[in-house]
Amino acid sequence: MDMKKAILRALALTLALALPLGAAAQTQRVMITAGGDVLLGGSKAKKTDVYFESFIDQYGDGYVFKNYLPLFSTDDITIVNLEGPLKISSRMRKPSKSVHMYGKPKYARILKAGSIEVANIVNNHIDDYNTRGATREILAEQGIVRSDSKFSVKNNSVLVRGVRVGFIGYQTPCSLETIRKGVRKVKSACDVAVVSFHFGEVPQHTSQIRQSQIRAAHAAIDAGADLVLGHHPHVVSGIELYKDRYVFYDLGSVQSSGKHFRYHNMVARITLEVDTQTGKITCLPPVIYPGFTSGAGRTGLNNCQPVLYTPDDPGYETVFGIIDEASSHKKITPGPYKRGVI
């Protein structure tokens, strides 16, 4: 976090010295890094909770996102999808579900250590123990802003050099009018609206984009969304450019906790140029960084510490191949992007 603050202060000082005395910058750049699903903890029934905790007890809060810190610490905002509550009460477990995910309150410190400022908490596991309210409080204690199903400036937005960025999340299927109404509320209070979709109707482990996803994403952008981020199937999917706004249909699982949960993923670095006088927003081509959920490789047990691929790793080309194939969907316009390397 100290590194990020120092970099941002230096950029602000450089900009100030370049302006005439008394002048104000008309265009501000907001840099957002987006990752997909994050499971801090696991399932008591499958004992993946104990497996994950063993790594944290041994290596500390900074262990999980150590390899991603060069990305997460050099932007304005990093956002992920927090898959599961950070509090458990066995008496409150939802009996209708066969798999219940959870994490301990102390795991919120992992997000902070990883320089993650925003967590989406609208997904199919956040209410496994009916403790979403407690998760909200736990995140707030660590200064983590929420992308939530209801929006307020106080709890669901970040101010970046005078630019207000608001966040709202949805689990689909849900009505398009619900999406439109929520996005309009965010946009009326913020300069930038970021929408997270947990695409619940999409089968897991499939990169194919469904028409229902397209309708939801387009409804959000038509209502004023400036960026749409998707997750749930745990695998990377396509990128669309719709009305000059980017849609990421699935960022994949940036991190996972089970011994055998190993997936390709991508982290997207999105830069938005905001004209503070007119409100016009220009989305620059995002930079995509491919990765894998485990630093132990594709055959070893998941070590709960994701890694970024380098160009000489076969997985680097594999991820871009999956993205390009999914983006060839006949109902969308593929969004141009740049390949990233750390």
Short mmCIF file of C-alpha atoms in Angstrom, two decimals:
data_model
loop_
_atom_site.label_atom_id
_atom_site.label_comp_id
_atom_site.label_asym_id
_atom_site.label_seq_id
_atom_site.Cartn_x
_atom_site.Cartn_y
_atom_site.Cartn_z
CA MET A 1 0.00 0.00 0.00
CA ASP A 2 2.88 2.42 0.84
CA MET A 3 4.37 1.81 -2.60
CA LYS A 4 1.06 2.58 -4.31
CA LYS A 5 0.56 5.81 -2.33
CA ALA A 6 4.09 7.00 -3.10
CA ILE A 7 3.64 6.37 -6.84
CA LEU A 8 0.29 8.16 -6.93
CA ARG A 9 1.68 11.15 -4.99
CA ALA A 10 4.57 11.40 -7.44
CA LEU A 11 2.19 11.31 -10.42
CA ALA A 12 0.00 13.98 -8.85
CA LEU A 13 3.02 16.21 -8.19
CA THR A 14 4.28 15.79 -11.76
CA LEU A 15 0.88 16.76 -13.13
CA ALA A 16 0.62 19.76 -10.83
CA LEU A 17 4.04 21.11 -11.90
CA ALA A 18 3.06 20.76 -15.57
CA LEU A 19 -0.01 22.99 -15.18
CA PRO A 20 -0.10 26.78 -15.17
CA LEU A 21 -0.58 28.34 -11.72
CA GLY A 22 -4.24 28.10 -10.73
CA ALA A 23 -5.13 25.71 -13.55
CA ALA A 24 -7.00 22.45 -13.01
CA ALA A 25 -6.45 19.21 -14.89
CA GLN A 26 -9.39 18.61 -17.21
CA THR A 27 -8.62 14.95 -17.92
CA GLN A 28 -7.88 12.42 -15.22
CA ARG A 29 -6.81 8.85 -15.78
CA VAL A 30 -8.24 6.17 -13.50
CA MET A 31 -6.46 2.83 -13.55
CA ILE A 32 -8.48 -0.21 -12.47
CA THR A 33 -7.12 -3.75 -12.13
CA ALA A 34 -9.78 -6.46 -12.21
CA GLY A 35 -9.46 -10.06 -11.12
CA GLY A 36 -12.10 -12.77 -10.89
CA ASP A 37 -13.14 -15.19 -8.17
CA VAL A 38 -11.26 -15.30 -4.86
CA LEU A 39 -12.00 -17.94 -2.22
CA LEU A 40 -10.36 -17.13 1.10
CA GLY A 41 -11.16 -20.24 3.11
CA GLY A 42 -13.16 -23.14 1.75
CA SER A 43 -15.61 -25.85 2.67
CA LYS A 44 -15.76 -27.40 6.14
CA ALA A 45 -17.27 -30.59 4.72
CA LYS A 46 -14.40 -31.04 2.26
CA LYS A 47 -11.83 -29.67 4.72
CA THR A 48 -10.51 -27.23 2.16
CA ASP A 49 -10.84 -24.56 4.86
CA VAL A 50 -8.17 -26.28 6.94
CA TYR A 51 -5.96 -26.79 3.88
CA PHE A 52 -6.08 -23.07 3.04
CA GLU A 53 -5.48 -21.96 6.62
CA SER A 54 -2.32 -24.05 6.84
CA PHE A 55 -0.67 -21.81 4.22
CA ILE A 56 -1.75 -18.60 5.94
CA ASP A 57 -0.56 -19.79 9.33
CA GLN A 58 2.82 -20.69 7.87
CA TYR A 59 3.44 -17.78 5.47
CA GLY A 60 1.24 -14.89 6.64
CA ASP A 61 -1.32 -12.53 5.12
CA GLY A 62 0.90 -11.42 2.24
CA TYR A 63 1.38 -14.94 0.90
CA VAL A 64 -1.68 -15.34 -1.34
CA PHE A 65 -1.26 -12.35 -3.66
CA LYS A 66 2.51 -11.95 -3.42
CA ASN A 67 3.04 -12.62 -7.14
CA TYR A 68 0.29 -10.20 -8.16
CA LEU A 69 1.40 -7.32 -5.95
CA PRO A 70 3.41 -5.64 -8.74
CA LEU A 71 0.07 -5.21 -10.53
CA PHE A 72 -2.27 -4.66 -7.62
CA SER A 73 -0.06 -2.08 -5.89
CA THR A 74 0.55 0.15 -8.93
CA ASP A 75 -3.00 1.08 -9.92
CA ASP A 76 -5.73 3.25 -8.42
CA ILE A 77 -8.22 0.46 -7.68
CA THR A 78 -8.01 -3.32 -7.61
CA ILE A 79 -11.29 -5.27 -7.57
CA VAL A 80 -11.98 -9.00 -7.16
CA ASN A 81 -15.03 -11.17 -6.49
CA LEU A 82 -15.03 -12.46 -2.90
CA GLU A 83 -16.55 -15.93 -3.18
CA GLY A 84 -17.90 -16.70 0.29
CA PRO A 85 -18.63 -14.98 3.61
CA LEU A 86 -15.98 -14.12 6.19
CA LYS A 87 -17.95 -15.39 9.14
CA ILE A 88 -19.48 -18.75 9.94
CA SER A 89 -22.37 -19.93 12.08
CA SER A 90 -23.20 -23.61 11.61
CA ARG A 91 -26.65 -23.00 13.00
CA MET A 92 -27.33 -20.53 10.20
CA ARG A 93 -26.12 -22.69 7.34
CA LYS A 94 -28.51 -22.83 4.40
CA PRO A 95 -29.85 -26.41 4.32
CA SER A 96 -30.88 -26.16 0.67
CA LYS A 97 -27.24 -26.08 -0.51
CA SER A 98 -24.88 -29.01 -0.79
CA VAL A 99 -21.65 -26.98 -0.77
CA HIS A 100 -21.05 -24.19 1.75
CA MET A 101 -18.03 -21.90 1.47
CA TYR A 102 -16.69 -19.62 4.16
CA GLY A 103 -13.61 -17.86 5.45
CA LYS A 104 -12.49 -16.48 8.80
CA PRO A 105 -12.75 -12.75 9.61
CA LYS A 106 -8.95 -12.50 9.76
CA TYR A 107 -8.77 -13.33 6.05
CA ALA A 108 -9.90 -9.80 5.20
CA ARG A 109 -6.33 -8.83 6.01
CA ILE A 110 -5.22 -10.93 3.01
CA LEU A 111 -7.12 -8.58 0.70
CA LYS A 112 -5.52 -5.54 2.31
CA ALA A 113 -2.05 -7.10 2.16
CA GLY A 114 -2.68 -7.77 -1.53
CA SER A 115 -3.53 -4.11 -2.19
CA ILE A 116 -7.13 -4.97 -3.09
CA GLU A 117 -9.44 -2.01 -2.50
CA VAL A 118 -12.82 -3.37 -3.69
CA ALA A 119 -14.51 -6.75 -3.21
CA ASN A 120 -17.69 -7.78 -5.00
CA ILE A 121 -19.92 -9.66 -2.56
CA VAL A 122 -22.84 -10.50 -4.85
CA ASN A 123 -22.47 -14.18 -5.74
CA ASN A 124 -23.84 -17.65 -5.04
CA HIS A 125 -21.75 -18.33 -1.92
CA ILE A 126 -21.74 -15.04 -0.01
CA ASP A 127 -24.96 -15.99 1.83
CA ASP A 128 -24.09 -19.66 2.50
CA TYR A 129 -24.31 -18.95 6.22
CA ASN A 130 -26.66 -15.94 6.08
CA THR A 131 -23.80 -13.74 7.30
CA ARG A 132 -23.43 -11.24 4.46
CA GLY A 133 -24.06 -8.40 6.91
CA ALA A 134 -21.15 -9.54 9.07
CA THR A 135 -18.93 -9.79 5.98
CA ARG A 136 -19.76 -6.18 5.13
CA GLU A 137 -18.62 -5.07 8.60
CA ILE A 138 -15.45 -7.16 8.46
CA LEU A 139 -14.45 -5.71 5.08
CA ALA A 140 -15.18 -2.18 6.28
CA GLU A 141 -12.86 -2.67 9.25
CA GLN A 142 -10.01 -3.26 6.77
CA GLY A 143 -11.03 -0.34 4.57
CA ILE A 144 -12.25 -2.60 1.76
CA VAL A 145 -15.02 -1.05 -0.34
CA ARG A 146 -17.84 -3.34 -1.48
CA SER A 147 -19.47 -3.92 -4.81
CA ASP A 148 -22.90 -4.77 -3.45
CA SER A 149 -26.47 -5.32 -4.60
CA LYS A 150 -27.49 -1.93 -3.22
CA PHE A 151 -25.52 1.26 -3.78
CA SER A 152 -24.55 4.13 -1.54
CA VAL A 153 -21.76 6.63 -2.09
CA LYS A 154 -20.42 6.05 1.42
CA ASN A 155 -20.07 2.27 1.20
CA ASN A 156 -19.71 1.51 -2.49
CA SER A 157 -17.49 4.11 -4.13
CA VAL A 158 -13.89 5.28 -4.26
CA LEU A 159 -12.64 8.82 -4.93
CA VAL A 160 -9.61 8.95 -7.23
CA ARG A 161 -8.12 12.45 -7.73
CA GLY A 162 -11.55 14.04 -7.79
CA VAL A 163 -13.15 11.25 -9.88
CA ARG A 164 -15.85 9.26 -8.07
CA VAL A 165 -15.93 5.56 -9.05
CA GLY A 166 -19.02 3.62 -7.97
CA PHE A 167 -19.56 -0.16 -7.78
CA ILE A 168 -22.64 -2.36 -7.92
CA GLY A 169 -23.04 -6.12 -8.34
CA TYR A 170 -25.65 -8.58 -9.59
CA GLN A 171 -26.09 -12.31 -9.54
CA THR A 172 -27.89 -13.51 -12.63
CA PRO A 173 -30.43 -14.40 -13.68
CA CYS A 174 -32.10 -11.18 -12.63
CA SER A 175 -34.42 -8.78 -14.41
CA LEU A 176 -32.95 -6.31 -16.87
CA GLU A 177 -34.98 -3.53 -15.28
CA THR A 178 -33.36 -4.27 -11.91
CA ILE A 179 -29.97 -3.92 -13.58
CA ARG A 180 -30.90 -0.68 -15.31
CA LYS A 181 -32.35 0.86 -12.17
CA GLY A 182 -29.28 0.09 -10.08
CA VAL A 183 -26.79 1.28 -12.68
CA ARG A 184 -28.66 4.55 -13.15
CA LYS A 185 -28.46 5.16 -9.41
CA VAL A 186 -24.70 4.62 -9.43
CA LYS A 187 -24.17 6.80 -12.47
CA SER A 188 -26.28 9.62 -11.05
CA ALA A 189 -23.95 9.82 -8.04
CA CYS A 190 -20.61 8.93 -9.61
CA ASP A 191 -18.45 9.84 -12.58
CA VAL A 192 -17.67 6.17 -13.33
CA ALA A 193 -19.95 3.14 -12.86
CA VAL A 194 -18.41 -0.34 -12.58
CA VAL A 195 -20.78 -3.33 -12.69
CA SER A 196 -19.90 -6.85 -11.53
CA PHE A 197 -21.95 -9.82 -12.75
CA HIS A 198 -21.84 -13.24 -11.14
CA PHE A 199 -23.28 -15.14 -14.07
CA GLY A 200 -25.10 -17.84 -12.11
CA GLU A 201 -26.97 -19.28 -15.08
CA VAL A 202 -23.74 -20.23 -16.85
CA PRO A 203 -22.42 -23.76 -16.17
CA GLN A 204 -19.05 -23.83 -14.45
CA HIS A 205 -15.90 -24.49 -16.45
CA THR A 206 -17.30 -23.23 -19.76
CA SER A 207 -15.94 -20.25 -21.70
CA GLN A 208 -18.85 -20.06 -24.10
CA ILE A 209 -20.77 -16.80 -23.81
CA ARG A 210 -24.53 -17.12 -23.46
CA GLN A 211 -27.13 -14.78 -24.86
CA SER A 212 -28.40 -14.05 -21.34
CA GLN A 213 -24.97 -12.71 -20.40
CA ILE A 214 -24.93 -10.43 -23.43
CA ARG A 215 -28.38 -9.06 -22.62
CA ALA A 216 -27.38 -8.31 -19.01
CA ALA A 217 -24.10 -6.66 -19.96
CA HIS A 218 -25.69 -4.56 -22.68
CA ALA A 219 -28.52 -3.49 -20.36
CA ALA A 220 -25.93 -2.28 -17.85
CA ILE A 221 -24.01 -0.27 -20.44
CA ASP A 222 -27.18 1.13 -21.99
CA ALA A 223 -28.07 2.40 -18.49
CA GLY A 224 -24.68 4.11 -18.08
CA ALA A 225 -22.14 1.50 -16.96
CA ASP A 226 -18.57 2.29 -17.95
CA LEU A 227 -17.08 -1.15 -17.25
CA VAL A 228 -18.62 -4.63 -16.88
CA LEU A 229 -16.80 -7.44 -15.06
CA GLY A 230 -18.00 -11.06 -15.14
CA HIS A 231 -17.24 -14.19 -13.12
CA HIS A 232 -18.63 -17.51 -11.79
CA PRO A 233 -17.67 -20.26 -14.31
CA HIS A 234 -14.04 -20.11 -12.99
CA VAL A 235 -12.52 -20.05 -16.49
CA VAL A 236 -11.55 -17.14 -18.71
CA SER A 237 -13.93 -16.07 -21.44
CA GLY A 238 -14.37 -13.39 -24.09
CA ILE A 239 -13.89 -9.63 -24.14
CA GLU A 240 -16.40 -7.36 -25.87
CA LEU A 241 -16.36 -3.70 -26.83
CA TYR A 242 -19.96 -2.45 -26.75
CA LYS A 243 -20.73 1.24 -27.31
CA ASP A 244 -17.09 2.06 -26.50
CA ARG A 245 -17.31 0.23 -23.16
CA TYR A 246 -15.54 -3.01 -22.23
CA VAL A 247 -17.23 -6.21 -21.08
CA PHE A 248 -15.21 -9.05 -19.55
CA TYR A 249 -17.53 -12.04 -19.61
CA ASP A 250 -15.38 -14.09 -17.23
CA LEU A 251 -12.07 -13.18 -15.65
CA GLY A 252 -11.70 -16.70 -14.24
CA SER A 253 -10.60 -17.57 -10.70
CA VAL A 254 -7.65 -15.41 -9.81
CA GLN A 255 -7.19 -17.55 -6.67
CA SER A 256 -8.66 -20.77 -5.33
CA SER A 257 -8.29 -22.77 -2.12
CA GLY A 258 -8.99 -26.45 -2.83
CA LYS A 259 -6.14 -28.91 -3.28
CA HIS A 260 -7.18 -29.75 -6.82
CA PHE A 261 -8.76 -26.43 -7.91
CA ARG A 262 -6.34 -25.25 -10.59
CA TYR A 263 -7.43 -22.88 -13.35
CA HIS A 264 -6.12 -20.46 -15.94
CA ASN A 265 -7.10 -16.87 -15.20
CA MET A 266 -6.60 -13.36 -16.41
CA VAL A 267 -6.16 -10.03 -14.71
CA ALA A 268 -7.27 -6.99 -16.70
CA ARG A 269 -5.68 -3.55 -16.32
CA ILE A 270 -8.24 -1.01 -17.51
CA THR A 271 -7.49 2.68 -17.92
CA LEU A 272 -10.34 5.19 -18.16
CA GLU A 273 -9.75 8.77 -19.24
CA VAL A 274 -12.30 11.01 -17.56
CA ASP A 275 -12.96 14.56 -18.76
CA THR A 276 -13.87 16.28 -15.51
CA GLN A 277 -15.50 19.18 -17.33
CA THR A 278 -17.77 17.32 -19.74
CA GLY A 279 -17.99 13.93 -18.02
CA LYS A 280 -16.88 12.15 -21.20
CA ILE A 281 -15.13 8.84 -20.54
CA THR A 282 -12.70 7.20 -22.93
CA CYS A 283 -11.79 3.54 -22.39
CA LEU A 284 -8.27 2.69 -23.50
CA PRO A 285 -7.53 -0.86 -24.72
CA PRO A 286 -7.02 -2.97 -21.58
CA VAL A 287 -3.82 -4.84 -20.83
CA ILE A 288 -4.40 -8.53 -20.12
CA TYR A 289 -2.12 -10.52 -17.82
CA PRO A 290 -2.64 -14.32 -18.01
CA GLY A 291 -2.07 -16.42 -14.92
CA PHE A 292 -2.73 -19.64 -13.05
CA THR A 293 -4.31 -20.23 -9.65
CA SER A 294 -1.38 -22.25 -8.28
CA GLY A 295 2.33 -21.62 -8.21
CA ALA A 296 2.85 -25.38 -7.86
CA GLY A 297 2.01 -25.92 -11.51
CA ARG A 298 -0.76 -27.77 -13.28
CA THR A 299 0.02 -31.21 -11.91
CA GLY A 300 0.97 -30.50 -8.29
CA LEU A 301 -1.45 -29.71 -5.49
CA ASN A 302 -2.74 -26.14 -5.40
CA ASN A 303 -0.47 -24.05 -3.17
CA CYS A 304 -3.12 -21.27 -2.90
CA GLN A 305 -0.68 -18.73 -4.35
CA PRO A 306 -1.53 -17.75 -7.94
CA VAL A 307 1.17 -16.85 -10.43
CA LEU A 308 1.36 -14.76 -13.59
CA TYR A 309 2.42 -16.49 -16.77
CA THR A 310 5.45 -15.33 -18.72
CA PRO A 311 5.49 -15.45 -22.55
CA ASP A 312 7.73 -18.52 -22.55
CA ASP A 313 5.17 -20.51 -20.57
CA PRO A 314 2.70 -22.45 -22.79
CA GLY A 315 -0.13 -21.24 -20.55
CA TYR A 316 0.44 -17.67 -21.74
CA GLU A 317 -0.69 -18.47 -25.28
CA THR A 318 -3.36 -20.85 -24.01
CA VAL A 319 -5.16 -18.09 -22.13
CA PHE A 320 -5.11 -15.70 -25.08
CA GLY A 321 -6.35 -18.49 -27.33
CA ILE A 322 -9.34 -19.08 -25.03
CA ILE A 323 -10.09 -15.36 -24.87
CA ASP A 324 -9.96 -14.92 -28.65
CA GLU A 325 -12.08 -17.98 -29.36
CA ALA A 326 -14.77 -16.92 -26.87
CA SER A 327 -14.66 -13.36 -28.21
CA SER A 328 -15.54 -14.62 -31.69
CA HIS A 329 -19.17 -15.06 -30.59
CA LYS A 330 -21.31 -13.87 -33.51
CA LYS A 331 -23.42 -11.62 -31.28
CA ILE A 332 -20.59 -9.48 -29.90
CA THR A 333 -17.79 -7.26 -31.19
CA PRO A 334 -14.42 -8.46 -29.86
CA GLY A 335 -12.71 -5.85 -27.74
CA PRO A 336 -9.11 -5.01 -28.71
CA TYR A 337 -6.58 -5.51 -25.94
CA LYS A 338 -2.86 -5.55 -25.30
CA ARG A 339 -0.80 -8.41 -23.92
CA GLY A 340 0.83 -7.74 -20.58
CA VAL A 341 4.05 -9.02 -19.04
CA ILE A 342 5.42 -8.40 -15.55
#
